[in-house]
Tab-separated table of C-alpha atoms in Angstrom:
chain	number	residue	atom	x	y	z
A	1	UNK	CA	0.000	0.000	0.000
A	2	UNK	CA	1.500	3.408	-0.984
A	3	UNK	CA	2.475	5.569	1.962
A	4	UNK	CA	-0.008	8.314	1.089
A	5	UNK	CA	-2.878	5.883	1.466
A	6	UNK	CA	-1.573	4.642	4.811
A	7	UNK	CA	-1.467	8.257	6.006
A	8	UNK	CA	-4.951	8.853	4.641
A	9	UNK	CA	-6.359	5.778	6.357
A	10	UNK	CA	-4.682	6.895	9.573
A	11	UNK	CA	-6.216	10.362	9.245
A	12	UNK	CA	-9.663	8.956	8.615
A	13	UNK	CA	-9.264	6.527	11.503
A	14	UNK	CA	-8.403	9.420	13.801
A	15	UNK	CA	-11.443	11.375	12.669
A	16	UNK	CA	-13.676	8.336	13.208
A	17	UNK	CA	-12.298	7.860	16.728
A	18	UNK	CA	-12.941	11.547	17.396
A	19	UNK	CA	-16.550	11.112	16.326
A	20	UNK	CA	-16.875	8.103	18.619
A	21	UNK	CA	-15.549	10.196	21.495
A	22	UNK	CA	-18.041	12.966	20.749
A	23	UNK	CA	-20.914	10.482	20.668
A	24	UNK	CA	-19.880	8.988	24.009
A	25	UNK	CA	-19.570	12.474	25.520
A	26	UNK	CA	-23.045	13.388	24.283
A	27	UNK	CA	-24.392	10.192	25.835
A	28	UNK	CA	-22.636	10.802	29.163
A	29	UNK	CA	-23.871	14.418	29.233
A	30	UNK	CA	-27.445	13.238	28.603
A	31	UNK	CA	-27.818	15.103	25.300
A	32	UNK	CA	-28.958	12.294	23.009
A	33	UNK	CA	-32.624	13.074	23.609
A	34	UNK	CA	-32.225	16.074	21.269
A	35	UNK	CA	-32.473	13.774	18.290
A	36	UNK	CA	-34.703	12.313	15.611
A	37	UNK	CA	-34.968	9.206	17.735
A	38	UNK	CA	-37.090	11.051	20.301
A	39	UNK	CA	-39.692	11.715	17.600
A	40	UNK	CA	-39.571	8.039	16.557
A	41	UNK	CA	-39.946	6.988	20.193
A	42	UNK	CA	-42.907	9.353	20.597
A	43	UNK	CA	-44.694	7.829	17.610
A	44	UNK	CA	-44.085	4.344	18.980
A	45	UNK	CA	-45.365	5.348	22.425
A	46	UNK	CA	-48.582	6.764	20.968
A	47	UNK	CA	-49.273	3.536	19.106
A	48	UNK	CA	-48.355	1.376	22.109
A	49	UNK	CA	-50.740	3.334	24.331
A	50	UNK	CA	-53.637	2.619	21.959
A	51	UNK	CA	-53.851	6.107	20.467
A	52	UNK	CA	-52.526	5.148	17.027
A	53	UNK	CA	-55.540	6.464	15.052
A	54	UNK	CA	-54.623	9.973	16.298
A	55	UNK	CA	-50.914	9.558	15.571
A	56	UNK	CA	-50.648	12.807	13.576
A	57	UNK	CA	-52.494	14.949	16.102
A	58	UNK	CA	-49.875	17.553	17.035
A	59	UNK	CA	-51.417	18.290	20.431
A	60	UNK	CA	-51.341	14.587	21.288
A	61	UNK	CA	-47.732	14.261	20.144
A	62	UNK	CA	-46.792	17.263	22.273
A	63	UNK	CA	-48.490	15.865	25.367
A	64	UNK	CA	-46.969	12.402	25.007
A	65	UNK	CA	-43.482	13.675	24.194
A	66	UNK	CA	-43.412	16.098	27.119
A	67	UNK	CA	-44.476	13.281	29.429
A	68	UNK	CA	-41.573	11.231	28.069
A	69	UNK	CA	-38.988	13.996	28.438
A	70	UNK	CA	-40.176	15.436	31.722
A	71	UNK	CA	-40.476	19.095	32.773
A	72	UNK	CA	-36.756	19.901	32.463
A	73	UNK	CA	-36.319	18.807	28.848
A	74	UNK	CA	-38.224	20.299	25.923
A	75	UNK	CA	-37.650	21.084	22.257
A	76	UNK	CA	-37.658	24.692	21.092
A	77	UNK	CA	-41.206	24.554	19.688
A	78	UNK	CA	-42.453	22.324	22.459
A	79	UNK	CA	-42.284	19.139	20.388
A	80	UNK	CA	-40.247	17.389	17.713
A	81	UNK	CA	-43.081	15.863	15.673
A	82	UNK	CA	-43.256	12.337	14.357
A	83	UNK	CA	-43.168	12.946	10.579
A	84	UNK	CA	-42.617	9.391	9.384
A	85	UNK	CA	-45.061	6.930	7.798
A	86	UNK	CA	-47.423	5.214	10.240
A	87	UNK	CA	-45.991	1.716	9.764
A	88	UNK	CA	-42.708	2.936	11.232
A	89	UNK	CA	-44.541	3.916	14.419
A	90	UNK	CA	-45.730	0.305	14.658
A	91	UNK	CA	-42.115	-0.851	14.429
A	92	UNK	CA	-41.075	1.583	17.157
A	93	UNK	CA	-43.896	0.634	19.539
A	94	UNK	CA	-42.080	-2.283	21.264
A	95	UNK	CA	-38.939	-0.165	21.732
A	96	UNK	CA	-41.006	2.485	23.528
A	97	UNK	CA	-41.507	0.020	26.383
A	98	UNK	CA	-37.952	0.859	27.464
A	99	UNK	CA	-36.867	4.153	29.048
A	100	UNK	CA	-35.840	6.676	26.393
A	101	UNK	CA	-32.086	6.559	27.116
A	102	UNK	CA	-31.979	2.760	27.158
A	103	UNK	CA	-34.084	2.596	23.993
A	104	UNK	CA	-31.634	4.953	22.258
A	105	UNK	CA	-28.775	2.679	23.298
A	106	UNK	CA	-30.552	-0.356	21.838
A	107	UNK	CA	-31.257	1.641	18.684
A	108	UNK	CA	-27.556	2.552	18.431
A	109	UNK	CA	-26.577	-1.132	18.694
A	110	UNK	CA	-29.080	-1.910	15.946
A	111	UNK	CA	-27.524	0.834	13.798
A	112	UNK	CA	-24.077	-0.704	14.257
A	113	UNK	CA	-25.543	-3.974	13.019
A	114	UNK	CA	-27.015	-2.162	10.022
A	115	UNK	CA	-23.611	-0.659	9.268
A	116	UNK	CA	-22.049	-4.110	9.314
A	117	UNK	CA	-24.773	-5.419	7.002
A	118	UNK	CA	-24.263	-2.459	4.679
A	119	UNK	CA	-20.530	-3.152	4.494
A	120	UNK	CA	-21.188	-6.786	3.729
A	121	UNK	CA	-23.713	-6.083	0.997
A	122	UNK	CA	-21.722	-3.155	-0.371
A	123	UNK	CA	-18.756	-5.473	-0.864
A	124	UNK	CA	-20.596	-6.795	-3.919
A	125	UNK	CA	-20.363	-3.346	-5.497
A	126	UNK	CA	-16.594	-3.189	-5.043
A	127	UNK	CA	-15.711	-6.849	-5.546
A	128	UNK	CA	-13.221	-5.990	-8.315
A	129	UNK	CA	-11.428	-3.283	-6.342
A	130	UNK	CA	-8.002	-3.958	-4.875
A	131	UNK	CA	-7.445	-4.081	-1.122
A	132	UNK	CA	-6.084	-0.525	-0.970
A	133	UNK	CA	-9.213	0.881	-2.601
A	134	UNK	CA	-11.468	-1.066	-0.262
A	135	UNK	CA	-9.582	-0.003	2.876
A	136	UNK	CA	-9.632	3.635	1.830
A	137	UNK	CA	-13.357	3.422	1.109
A	138	UNK	CA	-14.041	1.853	4.512
A	139	UNK	CA	-11.994	4.417	6.412
A	140	UNK	CA	-13.543	7.276	4.436
A	141	UNK	CA	-17.037	6.016	5.273
A	142	UNK	CA	-16.257	5.824	8.990
A	143	UNK	CA	-14.861	9.375	8.879
A	144	UNK	CA	-17.788	10.756	6.878
A	145	UNK	CA	-19.502	13.504	8.871
A	146	UNK	CA	-23.063	12.470	7.862
A	147	UNK	CA	-22.424	9.007	9.338
A	148	UNK	CA	-21.485	10.581	12.673
A	149	UNK	CA	-24.622	12.739	12.568
A	150	UNK	CA	-26.696	9.681	11.757
A	151	UNK	CA	-25.544	7.941	14.945
A	152	UNK	CA	-25.815	11.152	16.963
A	153	UNK	CA	-29.425	11.739	15.911
A	154	UNK	CA	-30.477	8.094	15.744
A	155	UNK	CA	-31.901	8.690	12.277
A	156	UNK	CA	-33.099	6.357	9.523
A	157	UNK	CA	-30.542	7.297	6.875
A	158	UNK	CA	-28.374	4.202	7.231
A	159	UNK	CA	-31.391	1.947	6.703
A	160	UNK	CA	-32.398	3.963	3.629
A	161	UNK	CA	-28.865	3.689	2.233
A	162	UNK	CA	-28.925	-0.080	2.763
A	163	UNK	CA	-32.261	-0.285	0.921
A	164	UNK	CA	-30.876	1.741	-1.992
A	165	UNK	CA	-27.758	-0.442	-2.156
A	166	UNK	CA	-29.968	-3.539	-2.280
A	167	UNK	CA	-32.129	-1.833	-4.917
A	168	UNK	CA	-29.090	-1.061	-7.075
A	169	UNK	CA	-27.655	-4.556	-6.668
A	170	UNK	CA	-30.987	-6.120	-7.618
A	171	UNK	CA	-31.234	-3.959	-10.733
A	172	UNK	CA	-27.664	-4.742	-11.758
A	173	UNK	CA	-28.417	-8.468	-11.420
A	174	UNK	CA	-31.702	-8.209	-13.344
A	175	UNK	CA	-33.885	-9.058	-10.330
A	176	UNK	CA	-36.551	-6.410	-10.862
A	177	UNK	CA	-39.051	-7.824	-8.374
A	178	UNK	CA	-36.526	-7.683	-5.554
A	179	UNK	CA	-35.543	-4.156	-6.567
A	180	UNK	CA	-39.142	-2.991	-6.315
A	181	UNK	CA	-39.573	-4.426	-2.828
A	182	UNK	CA	-36.398	-2.781	-1.533
A	183	UNK	CA	-37.469	0.539	-3.000
A	184	UNK	CA	-40.761	0.335	-1.100
A	185	UNK	CA	-38.820	-0.221	2.114
A	186	UNK	CA	-36.647	2.819	1.331
A	187	UNK	CA	-39.836	4.892	1.090
A	188	UNK	CA	-39.859	5.133	4.887
A	189	UNK	CA	-38.175	8.378	3.784
A	190	UNK	CA	-40.359	9.212	0.750
A	191	UNK	CA	-37.994	11.840	-0.657
A	192	UNK	CA	-35.197	9.254	-0.897
A	193	UNK	CA	-37.327	6.867	-2.994
A	194	UNK	CA	-38.775	9.397	-5.456
A	195	UNK	CA	-36.050	9.542	-8.120
A	196	UNK	CA	-35.199	5.818	-7.882
A	197	UNK	CA	-38.892	5.161	-8.563
A	198	UNK	CA	-38.598	7.304	-11.690
A	199	UNK	CA	-35.779	5.019	-12.850
A	200	UNK	CA	-38.204	2.092	-12.829
A	201	UNK	CA	-40.958	4.108	-14.476
A	202	UNK	CA	-38.744	5.575	-17.208
A	203	UNK	CA	-37.105	2.204	-17.819
A	204	UNK	CA	-40.534	0.557	-18.060
A	205	UNK	CA	-39.621	-2.023	-15.456
A	206	UNK	CA	-43.158	-3.217	-14.896
A	207	UNK	CA	-42.143	-6.223	-12.815
A	208	UNK	CA	-40.226	-3.967	-10.422
A	209	UNK	CA	-43.116	-1.523	-10.221
A	210	UNK	CA	-45.503	-4.419	-9.574
A	211	UNK	CA	-43.263	-5.643	-6.748
A	212	UNK	CA	-43.085	-2.153	-5.277
A	213	UNK	CA	-46.846	-1.737	-5.540
A	214	UNK	CA	-47.583	-5.119	-3.978
A	215	UNK	CA	-45.242	-4.450	-1.059
A	216	UNK	CA	-46.679	-0.959	-0.651
A	217	UNK	CA	-50.268	-2.180	-0.673
A	218	UNK	CA	-49.426	-4.827	1.904
A	219	UNK	CA	-47.896	-2.204	4.197
A	220	UNK	CA	-50.799	0.204	3.668
A	221	UNK	CA	-53.462	-2.438	4.280
A	222	UNK	CA	-51.750	-3.868	7.353
A	223	UNK	CA	-51.204	-0.439	8.883
A	224	UNK	CA	-54.775	0.643	8.167
A	225	UNK	CA	-56.103	-2.546	9.771
A	226	UNK	CA	-54.170	-1.807	12.965
A	227	UNK	CA	-54.423	1.991	13.147
A	228	UNK	CA	-57.659	2.737	11.303
A	229	UNK	CA	-58.613	3.559	7.708
A	230	UNK	CA	-57.887	7.281	8.040
A	231	UNK	CA	-54.263	6.893	9.126
A	232	UNK	CA	-52.764	7.177	5.627
A	233	UNK	CA	-54.859	10.210	4.546
A	234	UNK	CA	-53.858	11.802	7.865
A	235	UNK	CA	-50.201	11.099	7.100
A	236	UNK	CA	-50.423	12.603	3.598
A	237	UNK	CA	-52.078	15.738	4.961
A	238	UNK	CA	-49.435	15.960	7.661
A	239	UNK	CA	-46.667	15.529	5.088
A	240	UNK	CA	-48.105	18.304	2.912
A	241	UNK	CA	-48.289	20.614	5.910
A	242	UNK	CA	-44.812	19.998	7.296
A	243	UNK	CA	-43.137	20.218	3.868
A	244	UNK	CA	-43.781	23.957	3.924
A	245	UNK	CA	-42.369	24.567	7.412
A	246	UNK	CA	-39.457	26.972	7.811
A	247	UNK	CA	-37.730	27.078	11.218
A	248	UNK	CA	-40.611	25.295	12.898
A	249	UNK	CA	-40.846	21.935	14.644
A	250	UNK	CA	-37.309	20.880	13.780
A	251	UNK	CA	-37.495	21.827	10.084
A	252	UNK	CA	-34.640	24.243	9.330
A	253	UNK	CA	-34.074	24.541	5.556
A	254	UNK	CA	-31.057	26.819	5.943
A	255	UNK	CA	-28.972	23.908	7.280
A	256	UNK	CA	-30.007	21.483	4.519
A	257	UNK	CA	-27.571	20.259	1.884
A	258	UNK	CA	-29.801	20.818	-1.133
A	259	UNK	CA	-31.196	23.479	-3.450
A	260	UNK	CA	-33.835	24.507	-0.926
A	261	UNK	CA	-31.203	25.070	1.738
A	262	UNK	CA	-29.050	27.099	-0.654
A	263	UNK	CA	-31.956	29.332	-1.628
A	264	UNK	CA	-32.767	29.854	2.047
A	265	UNK	CA	-29.179	30.947	2.717
A	266	UNK	CA	-29.359	33.396	-0.197
A	267	UNK	CA	-32.856	34.806	0.317
A	268	UNK	CA	-33.612	34.243	3.988
A	269	UNK	CA	-36.464	32.273	5.549
A	270	UNK	CA	-38.776	35.272	5.181
A	271	UNK	CA	-38.974	34.464	1.449
A	272	UNK	CA	-40.321	31.011	2.245
A	273	UNK	CA	-43.112	31.049	-0.374
A	274	UNK	CA	-40.711	31.926	-3.189
A	275	UNK	CA	-38.161	29.370	-2.027
A	276	UNK	CA	-40.795	26.662	-1.784
A	277	UNK	CA	-42.117	27.452	-5.260
A	278	UNK	CA	-38.693	27.455	-6.904
A	279	UNK	CA	-37.681	24.249	-5.094
A	280	UNK	CA	-40.833	22.419	-6.157
A	281	UNK	CA	-40.436	23.681	-9.722
A	282	UNK	CA	-36.850	22.456	-9.823
A	283	UNK	CA	-37.925	19.106	-8.387
A	284	UNK	CA	-40.575	18.693	-11.097
A	285	UNK	CA	-38.081	19.674	-13.813
A	286	UNK	CA	-35.528	17.228	-12.472
A	287	UNK	CA	-38.149	14.475	-12.444
A	288	UNK	CA	-38.895	15.120	-16.124
A	289	UNK	CA	-35.179	15.018	-16.943
A	290	UNK	CA	-34.731	11.692	-15.143
A	291	UNK	CA	-37.749	10.180	-16.862
A	292	UNK	CA	-36.420	11.296	-20.248
A	293	UNK	CA	-32.949	9.946	-19.430
A	294	UNK	CA	-34.236	6.472	-18.657
A	295	UNK	CA	-36.943	6.409	-21.326
A	296	UNK	CA	-34.478	7.164	-24.129
A	297	UNK	CA	-31.637	4.939	-22.921
A	298	UNK	CA	-31.070	1.233	-23.327
A	299	UNK	CA	-31.666	-0.857	-20.220
A	300	UNK	CA	-28.476	-2.881	-19.868
A	301	UNK	CA	-27.939	-3.658	-16.164
A	302	UNK	CA	-24.373	-4.086	-15.042
A	303	UNK	CA	-22.847	-2.015	-17.822
A	304	UNK	CA	-20.784	1.054	-16.831
A	305	UNK	CA	-23.181	3.343	-18.705
A	306	UNK	CA	-26.072	1.964	-16.635
A	307	UNK	CA	-24.199	2.676	-13.410
A	308	UNK	CA	-23.373	6.192	-14.556
A	309	UNK	CA	-27.051	6.926	-15.104
A	310	UNK	CA	-27.912	5.471	-11.703
A	311	UNK	CA	-25.278	7.698	-10.091
A	312	UNK	CA	-26.532	10.767	-11.945
A	313	UNK	CA	-30.116	10.063	-10.858
A	314	UNK	CA	-29.208	9.626	-7.197
A	315	UNK	CA	-27.083	12.780	-6.977
A	316	UNK	CA	-29.721	14.863	-8.746
A	317	UNK	CA	-32.396	13.444	-6.436
A	318	UNK	CA	-30.378	14.409	-3.360
A	319	UNK	CA	-29.684	17.909	-4.646
A	320	UNK	CA	-33.350	18.598	-5.470
A	321	UNK	CA	-34.826	16.735	-2.516
A	322	UNK	CA	-37.380	18.834	-0.600
A	323	UNK	CA	-35.865	17.650	2.690
A	324	UNK	CA	-32.152	16.859	2.860
A	325	UNK	CA	-30.672	17.339	6.308
A	326	UNK	CA	-26.883	16.952	6.688
A	327	UNK	CA	-27.113	13.343	7.888
A	328	UNK	CA	-29.291	12.455	4.875
A	329	UNK	CA	-26.242	13.108	2.672
A	330	UNK	CA	-24.971	9.702	3.746
A	331	UNK	CA	-26.883	8.291	0.752
A	332	UNK	CA	-24.358	10.034	-1.527
A	333	UNK	CA	-21.992	7.174	-0.792
A	334	UNK	CA	-23.838	4.964	-3.299
A	335	UNK	CA	-23.587	7.235	-6.379
A	336	UNK	CA	-19.960	8.048	-5.494
A	337	UNK	CA	-19.065	4.343	-5.500
A	338	UNK	CA	-21.058	3.679	-8.680
A	339	UNK	CA	-19.351	6.552	-10.489
A	340	UNK	CA	-15.822	5.610	-9.471
A	341	UNK	CA	-16.450	1.947	-10.285
A	342	UNK	CA	-17.881	2.789	-13.725
A	343	UNK	CA	-14.825	4.876	-14.647
A	344	UNK	CA	-12.552	2.142	-13.352
A	345	UNK	CA	-14.262	-0.549	-15.428
A	346	UNK	CA	-14.000	1.334	-18.714
A	347	UNK	CA	-10.342	2.119	-18.155
A	348	UNK	CA	-10.751	5.846	-17.624
A	349	UNK	CA	-8.267	7.670	-15.350
A	350	UNK	CA	-9.531	7.582	-11.783
A	351	UNK	CA	-6.935	9.583	-9.862
A	352	UNK	CA	-8.802	12.871	-10.207
A	353	UNK	CA	-12.188	11.511	-9.110
A	354	UNK	CA	-10.529	9.534	-6.302
A	355	UNK	CA	-8.798	12.656	-4.992
A	356	UNK	CA	-12.040	14.600	-5.247
A	357	UNK	CA	-14.141	12.021	-3.398
A	358	UNK	CA	-11.466	11.356	-0.785
A	359	UNK	CA	-11.566	15.032	0.162
A	360	UNK	CA	-15.230	14.745	1.183
A	361	UNK	CA	-14.741	13.493	4.768
A	362	UNK	CA	-12.501	16.475	5.552
A	363	UNK	CA	-14.604	19.031	3.644
A	364	UNK	CA	-17.901	17.864	5.146
A	365	UNK	CA	-16.260	18.052	8.569
A	366	UNK	CA	-15.011	21.559	7.789
A	367	UNK	CA	-18.519	22.680	6.851
A	368	UNK	CA	-20.097	21.069	9.897
A	369	UNK	CA	-17.775	22.530	12.508
A	370	UNK	CA	-16.156	25.628	10.973
A	371	UNK	CA	-17.806	27.172	7.899
A	372	UNK	CA	-21.460	26.477	8.755
A	373	UNK	CA	-22.769	28.341	5.683
A	374	UNK	CA	-20.285	31.221	5.890
A	375	UNK	CA	-19.511	30.899	2.158
A	376	UNK	CA	-23.117	31.651	1.209
A	377	UNK	CA	-23.463	28.085	-0.011
A	378	UNK	CA	-22.941	24.914	1.949
A	379	UNK	CA	-19.667	23.318	0.893
A	380	UNK	CA	-21.311	19.868	0.517
A	381	UNK	CA	-23.824	21.401	-1.916
A	382	UNK	CA	-20.952	22.723	-4.011
A	383	UNK	CA	-19.354	19.266	-3.972
A	384	UNK	CA	-22.652	17.708	-5.053
A	385	UNK	CA	-22.969	20.151	-7.957
A	386	UNK	CA	-19.415	19.358	-9.093
A	387	UNK	CA	-20.067	15.629	-8.857
A	388	UNK	CA	-23.348	16.005	-10.758
A	389	UNK	CA	-21.625	17.921	-13.557
A	390	UNK	CA	-18.782	15.393	-13.680
A	391	UNK	CA	-21.141	12.436	-13.952
A	392	UNK	CA	-23.282	14.304	-16.496
A	393	UNK	CA	-20.244	14.934	-18.681
A	394	UNK	CA	-19.424	11.226	-18.650
A	395	UNK	CA	-23.016	10.263	-19.468
A	396	UNK	CA	-23.160	12.679	-22.413
A	397	UNK	CA	-19.686	11.756	-23.569
C-alpha cells in the first residue's frame, strides 16, 4: 500500500475515533434526547398506548413527548413531531416500552448492526477493487460527517442507504421484483425513494413496479387494519403541511444540503413562499429530466453506462430533494461508488475523481464545525454540484 494511502487511512481513523468520542460524551452528558430518535420513540409510544388512530395529532404528540422527556427537557417549539409513515410507528412501539435513554442505546446497537450489514452487501459493489481501494473506502465512510450525525441523531438514513444499495444490486443483477420491494422499504423516507422510482418508471420495469406496488399495498393495508382507515390520509395531509415549514418543529431549511437550503441561505427564511415554489419547480423539472434519461436509454444492467445513469439520478435526487438534512447526505456514498467503479471498469483515469471524493470526509467536517454556511453556499452542496456535472459529462460523452 502506498504511503499516502496509509497516512490517509490513519487520518480517517483518527477522525472516526474523534466522532466516537463525541458520541460517548453526548451520551454521558445526557444530550442524546435532542435527536430524531425522540420523535420516533414518541410515535411508537402513541401507538403502544392505543392512540394510534390519532398519531398525527400535534397536540397529542406534544403531550406524550413532554411526558416522556419530563419538565426539564423540551424542544424549542415544544415538540419534535413524528413525521414518518405510520408503519414505522408500529415498528417503534415495542422499543417504547424501554426508558428513552436505554431505547436509544438499543437503537444505536441496531444501527451498528445495520452498518455491518451495509458493508457486507456493499462489498458486492466493489468486488473488483483492490485491497487498498477497499480499505480507503471503509476508512472514508467511517470518517464521513453524515455518518457521525446519523448515529448522533439516531436517524433512519443508514437503513435507507442499505435499501438503496440492495435496490441497485438487484437492478444490476436483473432481479426487478426484488428491486421494487427494496425501494418500497426505502420509502420510509419518501424523498429518498422518489427519483429511484422514476428510474423504474422511465425504464418501463413493470415487474419492479408491480413488486413495489404489492409491497406498498401490503404495508398500507396492514397499517390501516391496525391503526384505522384514516391513518394514511392523515399522514399525507401531515406531510403536505410539514413540507412547507421553515424554522418550525425541527425543520430548518437553511442547514439542509440541497437546493432549498441554498436558496434559504441566499434569500432568507422570510422568502419562504418563493423558495418553496422554486424548489418544487426544480424538483418537477428534475423528475422530467430523469424520466427522459431512462426512457431514451437502453436498459443494460451491469454495464458502466447503466451505473453512470444510476449515479446521476441519485445525486440529482439528493440535490433537489425537498428535505435533505446533513445526515441524509450519507446516501451520496452509493452514487460516489457507482461513479468511481464505472470509470474504473471502462479504463478511464480515476486519480482525479478519487482525490475529489477522498476530500469529502474532511470538507464535510469543515462545513459542519467551521464554515457552517459562511460561504453563502454549503460546501457539501458545491461538492454535489461538481459531482453532478462530472457524472453528467461522462453520461453525455
